[in-house]
Structures are given as C-alpha cells and as structure tokens.
Short mmCIF file of C-alpha atoms in Angstrom, two decimals:
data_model
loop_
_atom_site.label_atom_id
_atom_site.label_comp_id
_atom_site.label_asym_id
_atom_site.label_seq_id
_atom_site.Cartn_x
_atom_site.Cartn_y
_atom_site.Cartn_z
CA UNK A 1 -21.40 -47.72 -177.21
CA UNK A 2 -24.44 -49.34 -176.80
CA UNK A 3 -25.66 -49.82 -173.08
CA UNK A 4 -26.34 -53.03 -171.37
CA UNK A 5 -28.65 -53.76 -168.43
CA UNK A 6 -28.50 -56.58 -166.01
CA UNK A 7 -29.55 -58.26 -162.66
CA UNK A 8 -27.30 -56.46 -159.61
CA UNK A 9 -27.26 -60.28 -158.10
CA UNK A 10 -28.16 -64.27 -158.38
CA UNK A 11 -27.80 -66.54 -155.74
CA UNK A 12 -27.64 -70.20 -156.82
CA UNK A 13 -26.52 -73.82 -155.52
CA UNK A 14 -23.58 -75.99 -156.07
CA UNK A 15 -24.36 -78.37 -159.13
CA UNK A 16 -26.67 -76.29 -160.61
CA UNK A 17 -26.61 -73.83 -163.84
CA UNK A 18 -26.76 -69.82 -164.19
CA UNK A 19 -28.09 -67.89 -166.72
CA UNK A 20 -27.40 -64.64 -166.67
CA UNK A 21 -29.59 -62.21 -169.48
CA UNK A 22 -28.07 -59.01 -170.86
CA UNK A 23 -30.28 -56.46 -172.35
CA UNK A 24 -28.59 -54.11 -175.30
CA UNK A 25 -31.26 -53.19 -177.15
CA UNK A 26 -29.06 -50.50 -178.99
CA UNK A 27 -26.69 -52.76 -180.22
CA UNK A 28 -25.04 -52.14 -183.26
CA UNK A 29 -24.58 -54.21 -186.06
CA UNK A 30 -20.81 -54.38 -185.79
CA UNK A 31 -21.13 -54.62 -181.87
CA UNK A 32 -19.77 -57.93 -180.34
CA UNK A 33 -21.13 -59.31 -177.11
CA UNK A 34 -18.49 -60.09 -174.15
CA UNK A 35 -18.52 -61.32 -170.80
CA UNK A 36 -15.95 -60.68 -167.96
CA UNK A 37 -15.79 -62.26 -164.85
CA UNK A 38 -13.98 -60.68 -161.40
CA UNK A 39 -13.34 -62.58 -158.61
CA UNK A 40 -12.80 -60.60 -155.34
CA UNK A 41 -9.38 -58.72 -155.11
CA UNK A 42 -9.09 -59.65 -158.95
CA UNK A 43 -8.75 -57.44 -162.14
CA UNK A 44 -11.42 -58.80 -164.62
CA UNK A 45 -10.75 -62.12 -166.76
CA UNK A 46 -12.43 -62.53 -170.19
CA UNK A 47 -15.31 -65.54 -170.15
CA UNK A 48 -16.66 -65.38 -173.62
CA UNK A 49 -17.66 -63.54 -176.58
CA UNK A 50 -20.15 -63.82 -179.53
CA UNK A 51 -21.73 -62.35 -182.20
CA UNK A 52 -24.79 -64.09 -182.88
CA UNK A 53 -26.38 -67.75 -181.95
CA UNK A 54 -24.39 -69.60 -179.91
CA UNK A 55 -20.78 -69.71 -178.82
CA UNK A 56 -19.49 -72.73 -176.39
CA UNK A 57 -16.60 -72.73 -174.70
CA UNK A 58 -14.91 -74.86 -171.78
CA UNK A 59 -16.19 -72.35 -169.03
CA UNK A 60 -19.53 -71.16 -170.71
CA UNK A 61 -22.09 -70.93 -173.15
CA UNK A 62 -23.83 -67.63 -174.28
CA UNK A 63 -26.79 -67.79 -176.94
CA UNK A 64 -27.84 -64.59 -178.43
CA UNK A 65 -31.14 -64.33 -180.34
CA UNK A 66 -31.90 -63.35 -183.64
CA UNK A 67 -32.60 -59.74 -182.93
CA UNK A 68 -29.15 -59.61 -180.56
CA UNK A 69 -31.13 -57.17 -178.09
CA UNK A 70 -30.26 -59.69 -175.81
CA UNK A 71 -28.18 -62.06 -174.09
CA UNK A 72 -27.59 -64.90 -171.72
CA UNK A 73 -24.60 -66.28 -170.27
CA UNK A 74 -25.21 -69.93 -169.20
CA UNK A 75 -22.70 -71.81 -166.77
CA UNK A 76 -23.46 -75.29 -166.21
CA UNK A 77 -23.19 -76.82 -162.96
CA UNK A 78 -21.79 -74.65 -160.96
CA UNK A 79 -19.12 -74.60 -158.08
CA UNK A 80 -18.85 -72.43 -155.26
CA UNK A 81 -15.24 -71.14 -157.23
CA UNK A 82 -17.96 -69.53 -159.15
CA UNK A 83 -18.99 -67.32 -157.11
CA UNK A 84 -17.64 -63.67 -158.65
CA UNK A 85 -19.14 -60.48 -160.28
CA UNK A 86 -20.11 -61.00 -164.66
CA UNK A 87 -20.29 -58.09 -166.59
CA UNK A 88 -21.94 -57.98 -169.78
CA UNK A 89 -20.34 -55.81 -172.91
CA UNK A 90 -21.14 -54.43 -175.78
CA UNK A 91 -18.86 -53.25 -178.35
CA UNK A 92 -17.31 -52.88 -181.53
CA UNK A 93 -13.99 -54.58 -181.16
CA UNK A 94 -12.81 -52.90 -184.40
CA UNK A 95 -13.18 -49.13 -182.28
CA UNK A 96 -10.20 -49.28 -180.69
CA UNK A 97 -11.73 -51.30 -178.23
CA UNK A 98 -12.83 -49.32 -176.01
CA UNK A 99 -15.03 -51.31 -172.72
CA UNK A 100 -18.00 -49.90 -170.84
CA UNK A 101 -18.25 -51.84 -167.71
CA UNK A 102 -21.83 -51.88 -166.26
CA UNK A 103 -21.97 -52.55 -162.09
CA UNK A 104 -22.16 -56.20 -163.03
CA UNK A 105 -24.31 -58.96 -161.72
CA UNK A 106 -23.40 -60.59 -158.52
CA UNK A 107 -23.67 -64.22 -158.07
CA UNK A 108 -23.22 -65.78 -154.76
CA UNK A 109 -23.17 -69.92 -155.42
CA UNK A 110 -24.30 -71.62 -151.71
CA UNK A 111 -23.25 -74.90 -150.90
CA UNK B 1 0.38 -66.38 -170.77
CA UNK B 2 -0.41 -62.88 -170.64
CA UNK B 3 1.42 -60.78 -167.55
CA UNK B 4 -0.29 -57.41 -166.87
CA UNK B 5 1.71 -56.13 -163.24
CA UNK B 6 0.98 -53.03 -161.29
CA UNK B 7 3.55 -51.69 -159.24
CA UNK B 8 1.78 -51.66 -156.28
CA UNK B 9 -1.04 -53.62 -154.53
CA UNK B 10 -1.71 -51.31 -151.63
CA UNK B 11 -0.48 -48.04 -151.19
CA UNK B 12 -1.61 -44.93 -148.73
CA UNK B 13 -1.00 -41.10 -149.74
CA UNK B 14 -1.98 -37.99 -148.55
CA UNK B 15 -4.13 -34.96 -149.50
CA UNK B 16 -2.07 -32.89 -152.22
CA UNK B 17 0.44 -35.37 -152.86
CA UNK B 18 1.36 -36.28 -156.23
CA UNK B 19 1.04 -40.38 -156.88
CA UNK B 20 2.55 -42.41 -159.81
CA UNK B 21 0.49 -45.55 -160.46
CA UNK B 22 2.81 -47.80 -162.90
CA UNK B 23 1.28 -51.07 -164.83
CA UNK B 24 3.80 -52.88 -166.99
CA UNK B 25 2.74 -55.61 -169.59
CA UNK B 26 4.26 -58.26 -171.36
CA UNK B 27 2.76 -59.25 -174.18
CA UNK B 28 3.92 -56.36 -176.82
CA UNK B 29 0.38 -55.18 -176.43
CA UNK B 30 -0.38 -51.74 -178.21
CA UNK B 31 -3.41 -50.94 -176.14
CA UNK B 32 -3.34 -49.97 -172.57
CA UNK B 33 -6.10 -48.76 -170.15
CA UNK B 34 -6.85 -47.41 -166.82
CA UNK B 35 -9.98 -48.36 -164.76
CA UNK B 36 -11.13 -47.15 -160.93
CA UNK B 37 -13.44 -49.00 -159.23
CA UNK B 38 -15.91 -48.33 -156.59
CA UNK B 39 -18.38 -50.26 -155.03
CA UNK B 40 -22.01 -50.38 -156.94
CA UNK B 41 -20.28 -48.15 -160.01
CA UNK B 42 -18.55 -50.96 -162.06
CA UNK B 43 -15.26 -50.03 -163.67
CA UNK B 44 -14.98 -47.21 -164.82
CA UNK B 45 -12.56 -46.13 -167.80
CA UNK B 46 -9.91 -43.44 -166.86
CA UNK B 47 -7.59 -43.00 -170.13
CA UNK B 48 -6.29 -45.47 -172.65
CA UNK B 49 -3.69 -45.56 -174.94
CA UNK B 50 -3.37 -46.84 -178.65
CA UNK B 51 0.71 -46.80 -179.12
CA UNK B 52 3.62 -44.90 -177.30
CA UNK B 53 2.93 -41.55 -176.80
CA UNK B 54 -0.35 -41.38 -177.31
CA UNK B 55 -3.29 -41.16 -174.94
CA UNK B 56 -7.16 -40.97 -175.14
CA UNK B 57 -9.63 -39.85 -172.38
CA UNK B 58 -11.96 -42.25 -171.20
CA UNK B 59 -15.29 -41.16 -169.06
CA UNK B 60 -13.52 -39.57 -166.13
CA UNK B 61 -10.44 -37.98 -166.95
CA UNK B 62 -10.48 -35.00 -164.76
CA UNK B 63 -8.29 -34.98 -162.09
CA UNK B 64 -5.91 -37.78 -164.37
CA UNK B 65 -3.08 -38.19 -166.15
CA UNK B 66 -1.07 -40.63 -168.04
CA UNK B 67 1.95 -41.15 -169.78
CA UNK B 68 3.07 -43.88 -171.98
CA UNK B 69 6.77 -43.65 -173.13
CA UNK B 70 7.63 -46.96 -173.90
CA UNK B 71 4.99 -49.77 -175.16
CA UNK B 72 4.77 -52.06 -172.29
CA UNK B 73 4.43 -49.23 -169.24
CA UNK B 74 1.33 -47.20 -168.87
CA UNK B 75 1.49 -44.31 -165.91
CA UNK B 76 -1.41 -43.17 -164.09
CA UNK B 77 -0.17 -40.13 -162.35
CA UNK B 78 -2.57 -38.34 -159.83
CA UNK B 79 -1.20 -34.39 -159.34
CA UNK B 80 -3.09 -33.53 -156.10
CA UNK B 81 -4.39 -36.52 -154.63
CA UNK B 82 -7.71 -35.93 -152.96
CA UNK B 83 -10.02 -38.02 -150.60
CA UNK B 84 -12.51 -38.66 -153.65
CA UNK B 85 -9.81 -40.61 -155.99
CA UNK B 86 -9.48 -43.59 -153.10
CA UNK B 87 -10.64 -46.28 -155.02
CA UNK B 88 -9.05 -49.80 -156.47
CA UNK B 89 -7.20 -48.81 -159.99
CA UNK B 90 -7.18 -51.61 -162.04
CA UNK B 91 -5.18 -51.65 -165.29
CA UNK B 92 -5.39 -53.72 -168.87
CA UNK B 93 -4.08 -54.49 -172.37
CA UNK B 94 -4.96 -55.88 -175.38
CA UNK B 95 -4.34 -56.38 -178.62
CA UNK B 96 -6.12 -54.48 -181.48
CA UNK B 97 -5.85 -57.82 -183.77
CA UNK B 98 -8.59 -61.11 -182.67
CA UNK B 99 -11.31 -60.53 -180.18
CA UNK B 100 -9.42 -57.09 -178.40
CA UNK B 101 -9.97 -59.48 -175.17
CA UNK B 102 -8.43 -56.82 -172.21
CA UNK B 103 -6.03 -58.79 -170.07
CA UNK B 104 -6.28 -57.11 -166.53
CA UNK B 105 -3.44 -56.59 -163.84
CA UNK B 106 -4.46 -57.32 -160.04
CA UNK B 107 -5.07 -53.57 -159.24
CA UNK B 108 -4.26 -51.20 -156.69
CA UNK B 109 -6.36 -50.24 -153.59
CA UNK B 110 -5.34 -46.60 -153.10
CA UNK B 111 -5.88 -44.50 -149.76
CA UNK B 112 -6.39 -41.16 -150.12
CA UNK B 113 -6.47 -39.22 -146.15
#
C-alpha cells in the first residue's frame, strides 16, 4: 500500500476554505485516493474519494494532478463543526480493501 | 443508513484478564475490521475479516484475536489483557462492491490497570 504524508495540523477561520495536500508518490495505478474525517469521540466517516482530476461533492472537493503523486482536499468555507482530524488514503479498493490510516492532519477552525 | 455498534463505549479490565470486544453491523456487510487508536499513531489495523469464518492479520496482530461466526458480529478478544493494549478500539465494515467506503462504529476506550 502506497504511503501517504501529510501536515500533523491547520488552523483556519470560520468562512474560510482548507486545503489539505497528500503526498503518495508510490501510488499505484489501480490505487484510489480517499479521505476520512473523525470528529472527537467518533469512529471515522468517509469524505470523498477519487481517482484522478477532480471529484465534487456536497462536503468537499479533492483535485488530483496528472501524475496522482499528490493530493488536496479543499473544503470551502468552513464552520467551526469542521473542526476534526482528515486522513488521507491510498489504496486499491479492489484488494480487499484493506486501509492504512496515517496520524492524520489536525485542523482546528477559530471563530 | 449504515449501523456499525460496539458493545461497549467504556469499559475497565485488569492485568491478565481475558476481554471480549463485540461490534455488530447491519448492513449484510462481508468485510469487517478492527482498529486501536492512540494518540499521534493514527489507526491502526488489528485483523479483518472477508466472510464468516475467516480472518486476516492486519499490522499488529500479536497479542489479538478475533472471531467471526456469523456475518454481522466481529469479536475482538484480548487473552491476557496488559497495560500496553489501553487504547480506543474502533471497529468498521464495508462492502467489497462500489467504493469499499468503511463505515465505522463509535469505538471503545479500554482501561487496562
């Protein structure tokens, strides 16, 4: 499973949008690219996934490059409800879907 | 919707005992997962499960086991609990057909002392 890196933690204002990057510069070419999001005292809940360009849904956007060694999660505007831990995954949802969780990154919205 | 329940939200054991975590599921899922996490470590996959019966180890096993008789309940089952496996226990499903999105149950803080 290919192995992502991202930012431990964001801090950002009410209104305003995030964008979180992923690194997975092994990424495979069957490999999918899915975001989680935990709120405190929560089990995960699935955000979005993509394979390549862009993918919009009513929570988030995430746009993926041409070479896929990246990717960034983009929530518009913001609400302190937002405020939770997003984990970036790589995979190959055709494996028997197996996850690998990375620590996350951290984003703290401020009123 | 999706219902992923664990038996237990908090529970407290001691050193040596033998603990039965139980996560039930809904949805006719066939795959089924156990996570711990800790702080700064992420989740962290224990064992999974593609159909009754059958179990896979995920990246820390030891210490672990499961048992899946029936499709919708997936044990965790600690022999000898020790001070190192307090942690929150989160587990999941999914199914193997769309996007395998894992639907998550509201975990477990376990105590070991």
């Amino acid at each position: 499973l290919a192995k992502t890196t991202q930012p431990i933690s964001m801090d950002s204002y009410e209104g305003q949008e995030v964008n979180i990057t992923c690194s997975h510069n092994n990424i495979a070419t069957n490999d999918y690219i899915t975001w989680y999001q935990q709120f405190p005292s929560q089990g995960p809940r699935f955000i979005i996934q993509g394979y390549k360009t862009k993918v919009t849904n009513e929570v988030a956007s995430l746009f993926i490059p041409a070479d896929r060694k990246s990717s960034t999660l983009s929530l518009p505007r913001v609400s302190l409800s937002d405020t939770a831990v997003y984990y970036c995954l790589v995979g190959d949802s055709a494996a028997g879907n197996k996850l690998t969780f990375g620590g996350g990154t951290r984003v703290l919205v401020k009123p | 919707d999706v219902k992923v329940t664990q038996s237990s939200r908090y529970l407290v054991k001691r050193t040596g005992e033998k603990v039965f975590l139980e996560c039930v599921q809904d949805m006719d899922h066939e795959n089924m997962f156990w996570y711990r996490q800790d702080p700064g470590l992420g989740l962290r996959l224990i064992y999974f499960s593609y159909d009754v019966k059958m179990k896979e180890k995920g990246d820390i096993p030891e210490g672990y086991s499961v048992s899946r008789e029936k499709k919708e309940r997936f044990s965790l089952i600690l022999e000898s609990a020790s001070t190192n496996q307090t942690s929150m226990y989160l587990c999941a499903s999914s199914s193997p057909s769309g996007n395998n999105e894992q639907f998550f149950g509201p975990g477990t803080r376990l105590t070991v002392l």
